[in-house]
Short mmCIF file of C-alpha atoms in Angstrom, two decimals:
data_model
loop_
_atom_site.label_atom_id
_atom_site.label_comp_id
_atom_site.label_asym_id
_atom_site.label_seq_id
_atom_site.Cartn_x
_atom_site.Cartn_y
_atom_site.Cartn_z
CA MET A 1 -66.05 -51.03 371.41
CA LYS A 2 -64.15 -48.18 369.57
CA ASP A 3 -66.05 -44.90 369.57
CA LYS A 4 -68.31 -44.03 367.07
CA VAL A 5 -69.09 -40.90 364.96
CA PHE A 6 -73.00 -41.45 365.37
CA PRO A 7 -75.72 -39.06 366.81
CA LYS A 8 -77.78 -40.44 369.42
CA LEU A 9 -81.03 -39.09 371.03
CA PRO A 10 -81.14 -37.72 374.63
CA ASP A 11 -81.62 -40.46 377.17
CA GLN A 12 -81.34 -43.31 374.31
CA ASP A 13 -79.25 -45.61 376.35
CA ASP A 14 -81.56 -45.23 379.43
CA PHE A 15 -84.59 -46.33 377.04
CA LEU A 16 -82.66 -49.39 375.78
CA MET A 17 -81.47 -50.38 379.08
CA ASP A 18 -85.09 -50.11 380.24
CA LEU A 19 -86.04 -52.52 377.64
CA GLN A 20 -83.50 -54.97 378.70
CA ASN A 21 -84.43 -54.73 382.32
CA SER A 22 -88.07 -55.14 381.35
CA ASN A 23 -87.14 -58.67 379.76
CA TYR A 24 -87.62 -57.57 376.02
CA SER A 25 -86.02 -59.74 373.46
CA PRO A 26 -82.66 -58.98 372.32
CA LEU A 27 -84.00 -58.50 368.50
CA THR A 28 -86.62 -56.12 369.76
CA ILE A 29 -84.13 -54.03 371.58
CA HIS A 30 -81.67 -54.09 368.62
CA ASN A 31 -84.80 -53.14 366.34
CA TYR A 32 -85.48 -49.99 368.80
CA ALA A 33 -81.86 -49.07 368.94
CA ARG A 34 -81.53 -49.22 365.16
CA ASP A 35 -84.54 -47.15 364.57
CA LEU A 36 -83.76 -44.47 367.21
CA CYS A 37 -80.15 -44.07 365.45
CA ILE A 38 -81.58 -43.55 361.95
CA PHE A 39 -84.04 -41.05 363.67
CA ALA A 40 -81.13 -39.13 365.34
CA VAL A 41 -79.35 -39.36 362.19
CA PHE A 42 -82.01 -37.46 360.46
CA LEU A 43 -82.26 -35.00 363.19
CA ASN A 44 -78.57 -34.32 362.98
CA PHE A 45 -77.94 -33.52 359.55
CA ARG A 46 -80.85 -31.33 359.24
CA GLY A 47 -79.69 -29.31 362.40
CA VAL A 48 -82.82 -30.19 364.56
CA GLU A 49 -82.31 -30.52 368.31
CA PHE A 50 -84.44 -33.18 369.91
CA LYS A 51 -86.25 -30.47 372.21
CA ASP A 52 -87.39 -28.81 368.93
CA VAL A 53 -88.77 -31.50 367.27
CA SER A 54 -92.10 -30.71 365.62
CA LYS A 55 -94.91 -32.08 363.69
CA LYS A 56 -93.30 -30.92 360.41
CA ASP A 57 -90.09 -32.72 361.12
CA ILE A 58 -92.15 -36.00 361.76
CA SER A 59 -93.64 -35.69 358.40
CA MET A 60 -90.50 -34.71 356.70
CA TYR A 61 -88.96 -37.79 358.40
CA LYS A 62 -91.71 -39.99 356.50
CA GLY A 63 -90.60 -38.55 353.31
CA TYR A 64 -86.65 -38.97 354.09
CA LEU A 65 -87.37 -42.85 354.75
CA LYS A 66 -89.55 -43.19 351.80
CA ALA A 67 -86.81 -41.34 349.51
CA GLY A 68 -84.10 -43.38 351.02
CA GLU A 69 -82.06 -40.27 351.88
CA HIS A 70 -81.14 -41.96 355.34
CA LEU A 71 -78.74 -44.10 353.24
CA LYS A 72 -76.80 -41.17 351.93
CA ASP A 73 -76.62 -39.63 355.56
CA LEU A 74 -75.08 -43.24 356.67
CA ASP A 75 -72.76 -43.25 354.05
CA ARG A 76 -71.34 -40.02 355.29
CA ILE A 77 -71.10 -41.33 358.81
CA ARG A 78 -69.43 -44.47 357.63
CA LYS A 79 -66.71 -42.48 355.50
CA GLU A 80 -66.18 -40.06 358.74
CA PHE A 81 -65.67 -43.19 360.80
CA VAL A 82 -63.34 -44.77 358.49
CA LYS A 83 -61.59 -41.20 358.34
CA ASN A 84 -61.56 -40.64 361.99
CA ALA A 85 -61.42 -44.10 363.70
CA GLY A 86 -61.24 -43.97 367.40
CA ILE A 87 -63.05 -40.32 367.57
CA GLN A 88 -65.68 -40.05 370.16
CA ALA A 89 -69.48 -40.10 369.07
CA ILE A 90 -71.97 -37.40 368.88
CA SER A 91 -74.22 -37.30 371.91
CA GLY A 92 -77.82 -36.35 371.09
CA ALA A 93 -79.10 -35.20 368.02
CA LYS A 94 -77.18 -32.01 367.62
CA ALA A 95 -76.86 -29.50 364.80
CA ALA A 96 -74.22 -30.76 362.10
CA SER A 97 -72.71 -29.06 359.08
CA ASP A 98 -72.68 -30.87 355.60
CA ASP A 99 -69.10 -32.17 356.31
CA LEU A 100 -68.42 -33.61 359.64
CA SER A 101 -65.00 -32.24 360.47
CA ASP A 102 -62.47 -32.84 363.45
CA ASP A 103 -63.42 -29.61 365.22
CA THR A 104 -67.05 -30.84 365.58
CA ASP A 105 -68.54 -30.96 369.14
CA MET A 106 -68.71 -34.63 369.43
CA GLY A 107 -70.14 -34.51 373.05
CA ALA A 108 -70.07 -37.74 375.08
CA MET A 109 -69.03 -41.41 374.14
CA ASN A 110 -71.71 -43.61 373.35
CA THR A 111 -71.48 -45.76 376.32
CA PRO A 112 -71.49 -43.89 379.63
CA SER A 113 -68.23 -44.16 381.58
CA LYS A 114 -69.50 -44.10 384.91
CA ALA A 115 -72.22 -46.77 384.32
CA PRO A 116 -72.12 -50.28 385.84
CA VAL A 117 -70.32 -52.86 384.06
CA PHE A 118 -72.95 -54.97 382.99
CA GLU A 119 -74.69 -51.62 381.30
CA VAL A 120 -71.56 -50.91 379.61
CA SER A 121 -71.06 -54.31 378.23
CA PHE A 122 -74.70 -54.53 377.10
CA LEU A 123 -74.79 -51.02 375.34
CA GLU A 124 -71.46 -51.89 373.73
CA SER A 125 -72.26 -55.15 372.12
CA LEU A 126 -75.82 -53.40 371.29
CA TYR A 127 -74.03 -50.79 369.39
CA ASN A 128 -71.60 -52.88 367.53
CA ARG A 129 -74.28 -54.98 366.17
CA VAL A 130 -76.53 -51.97 365.29
CA TYR A 131 -73.58 -49.90 363.64
CA GLY A 132 -72.79 -53.24 361.57
CA SER A 133 -76.19 -53.76 360.48
CA LEU A 134 -76.45 -50.12 359.17
CA GLY A 135 -73.43 -50.29 357.32
CA ILE A 136 -71.16 -47.96 359.64
CA PHE A 137 -68.17 -50.26 359.75
CA GLU A 138 -68.27 -51.24 355.89
CA ARG A 139 -70.79 -50.42 353.34
CA PRO A 140 -73.25 -53.60 353.06
CA MET A 141 -74.06 -54.70 349.65
CA ASN A 142 -77.44 -56.07 347.86
CA THR A 143 -79.45 -55.61 351.29
CA ASN A 144 -83.04 -54.80 351.30
CA ALA A 145 -82.15 -52.03 353.79
CA ARG A 146 -80.17 -50.16 351.21
CA LYS A 147 -82.62 -50.10 348.32
CA LYS A 148 -82.50 -46.88 346.14
CA SER A 149 -86.02 -46.55 346.31
CA GLY A 150 -86.31 -46.27 349.92
CA LEU A 151 -88.31 -48.07 352.61
CA ASP A 152 -91.85 -49.42 352.36
CA VAL A 153 -94.78 -48.10 354.45
CA ASN A 154 -94.53 -51.12 356.83
CA SER A 155 -90.79 -50.44 357.45
CA ILE A 156 -91.39 -46.87 357.94
CA ASN A 157 -94.40 -47.32 360.27
CA ARG A 158 -92.38 -49.78 362.32
CA MET A 159 -89.54 -47.02 362.89
CA LEU A 160 -92.13 -44.32 363.79
CA SER A 161 -93.68 -46.60 366.42
CA SER A 162 -90.28 -46.77 367.97
CA VAL A 163 -90.12 -43.06 368.16
CA ARG A 164 -93.43 -43.36 369.79
CA SER A 165 -92.35 -45.88 372.30
CA TYR A 166 -89.27 -43.64 373.20
CA LEU A 167 -91.47 -40.54 373.88
CA LYS A 168 -93.83 -42.65 376.19
CA PHE A 169 -90.55 -43.87 377.89
CA ARG A 170 -89.72 -40.17 378.22
CA VAL A 171 -93.16 -39.41 379.69
CA LYS A 172 -93.02 -42.50 382.19
CA TRP A 173 -89.65 -41.37 383.36
CA ASP A 174 -90.61 -37.68 383.94
CA LEU A 175 -88.43 -36.41 381.14
CA GLU A 176 -89.52 -33.50 378.79
CA ILE A 177 -90.85 -34.41 375.36
CA PRO A 178 -91.05 -31.80 372.20
CA LEU A 179 -94.45 -33.28 371.36
CA PRO A 180 -96.80 -36.27 372.42
CA ALA A 181 -96.37 -39.64 371.23
CA ASP A 182 -99.62 -39.68 369.51
CA ALA A 183 -98.39 -36.65 367.47
CA VAL A 184 -96.26 -39.23 365.51
CA ASP A 185 -99.01 -40.77 363.20
CA MET A 186 -98.47 -43.73 361.06
CA MET A 187 -98.25 -43.66 357.28
CA LYS A 188 -101.51 -44.89 355.36
CA GLY A 189 -100.93 -48.19 353.76
CA GLU A 190 -102.34 -50.01 350.96
CA LYS A 191 -105.60 -51.96 351.63
CA ARG A 192 -105.07 -55.59 351.40
CA VAL A 193 -107.53 -57.44 349.26
CA LYS A 194 -108.86 -60.31 351.33
CA LYS A 195 -108.28 -63.70 349.60
CA VAL A 196 -111.15 -65.97 349.67
CA ALA A 197 -111.27 -69.58 348.30
CA SER A 198 -113.13 -70.54 345.31
CA LEU A 199 -116.53 -72.53 345.53
CA GLN A 200 -114.54 -75.28 343.78
CA ASP A 201 -111.73 -75.27 346.08
CA LEU A 202 -114.00 -75.34 348.83
CA THR A 203 -115.98 -78.07 347.58
CA ALA A 204 -112.99 -80.07 346.81
CA LEU A 205 -112.00 -79.66 350.61
CA ILE A 206 -115.36 -80.95 351.86
CA GLU A 207 -115.14 -83.85 349.67
CA SER A 208 -111.94 -84.73 350.46
CA PRO A 209 -112.49 -86.94 353.24
CA LEU A 210 -114.18 -89.33 350.90
CA GLU A 211 -111.48 -89.50 348.77
CA PHE A 212 -108.34 -89.97 351.12
CA GLU A 213 -109.96 -91.78 354.20
CA SER A 214 -109.80 -95.48 353.91
CA ASP A 215 -112.57 -96.08 356.55
CA GLU A 216 -115.91 -95.13 355.11
CA ARG A 217 -117.27 -94.18 358.63
CA VAL A 218 -114.54 -91.74 359.37
CA ALA A 219 -114.65 -90.42 355.89
CA ILE A 220 -118.43 -89.66 356.30
CA ARG A 221 -117.95 -88.14 359.95
CA ASN A 222 -115.23 -85.93 358.62
CA ARG A 223 -117.00 -84.83 355.61
CA CYS A 224 -120.15 -84.08 357.81
CA MET A 225 -117.77 -81.96 360.11
CA LEU A 226 -116.37 -79.90 357.39
CA GLU A 227 -119.75 -79.29 355.87
CA MET A 228 -120.95 -78.08 359.11
CA LEU A 229 -117.99 -75.57 359.44
CA PHE A 230 -118.72 -74.33 356.07
CA ALA A 231 -122.40 -74.20 356.17
CA SER A 232 -122.76 -72.60 359.64
CA GLY A 233 -119.52 -70.22 359.49
CA MET A 234 -118.33 -71.39 362.61
CA ARG A 235 -114.86 -70.69 363.59
CA ILE A 236 -112.39 -72.85 365.56
#
């Protein structure tokens, strides 16, 4: 995989490898990698190092995703990648100027050079898929991920949950964290109105065996079963 101009969080690769070694599904690991990459982009373009992340930064991150500002930053990285194909990736969420330049401190590559072969292969394949889905190689068109209105509450909460899991991993590995995982609180979602079938529909359901069963005894038996479930509120 070619080197990418893309910010990463400290020990992000170790977190992803730990998920792989713990037998998480490829899709789950991909989602974690994508979510953490976007969080690293947020920190990078706002000049915030991971060790200095505060509750205010988490709050601003929610607004950042809700407004779709991450799309602008991803486009900036894509343009820089196209312009400087082959340049080394940014390691960690370091402060960056408004325009990335050739003399920017790019840090380490996205995949550790001294890592075992299986680890390098896994991470290269993973980041290729992640960067492709984020539109770093080319700008994707007509995708839900690039709506100008930004992300919905459920998507934002999923991304916040990824940050939480990453912080818990750092605690498990005795690594320093800027704030506890519980400090990354979820956004309040809209209350869903419970859908309840109408009395007419329920009556039709209970009476349906008499209409569709050819054997009268079976029809009566099934109707009694449905009536008992409805009248008693039993759950199966």
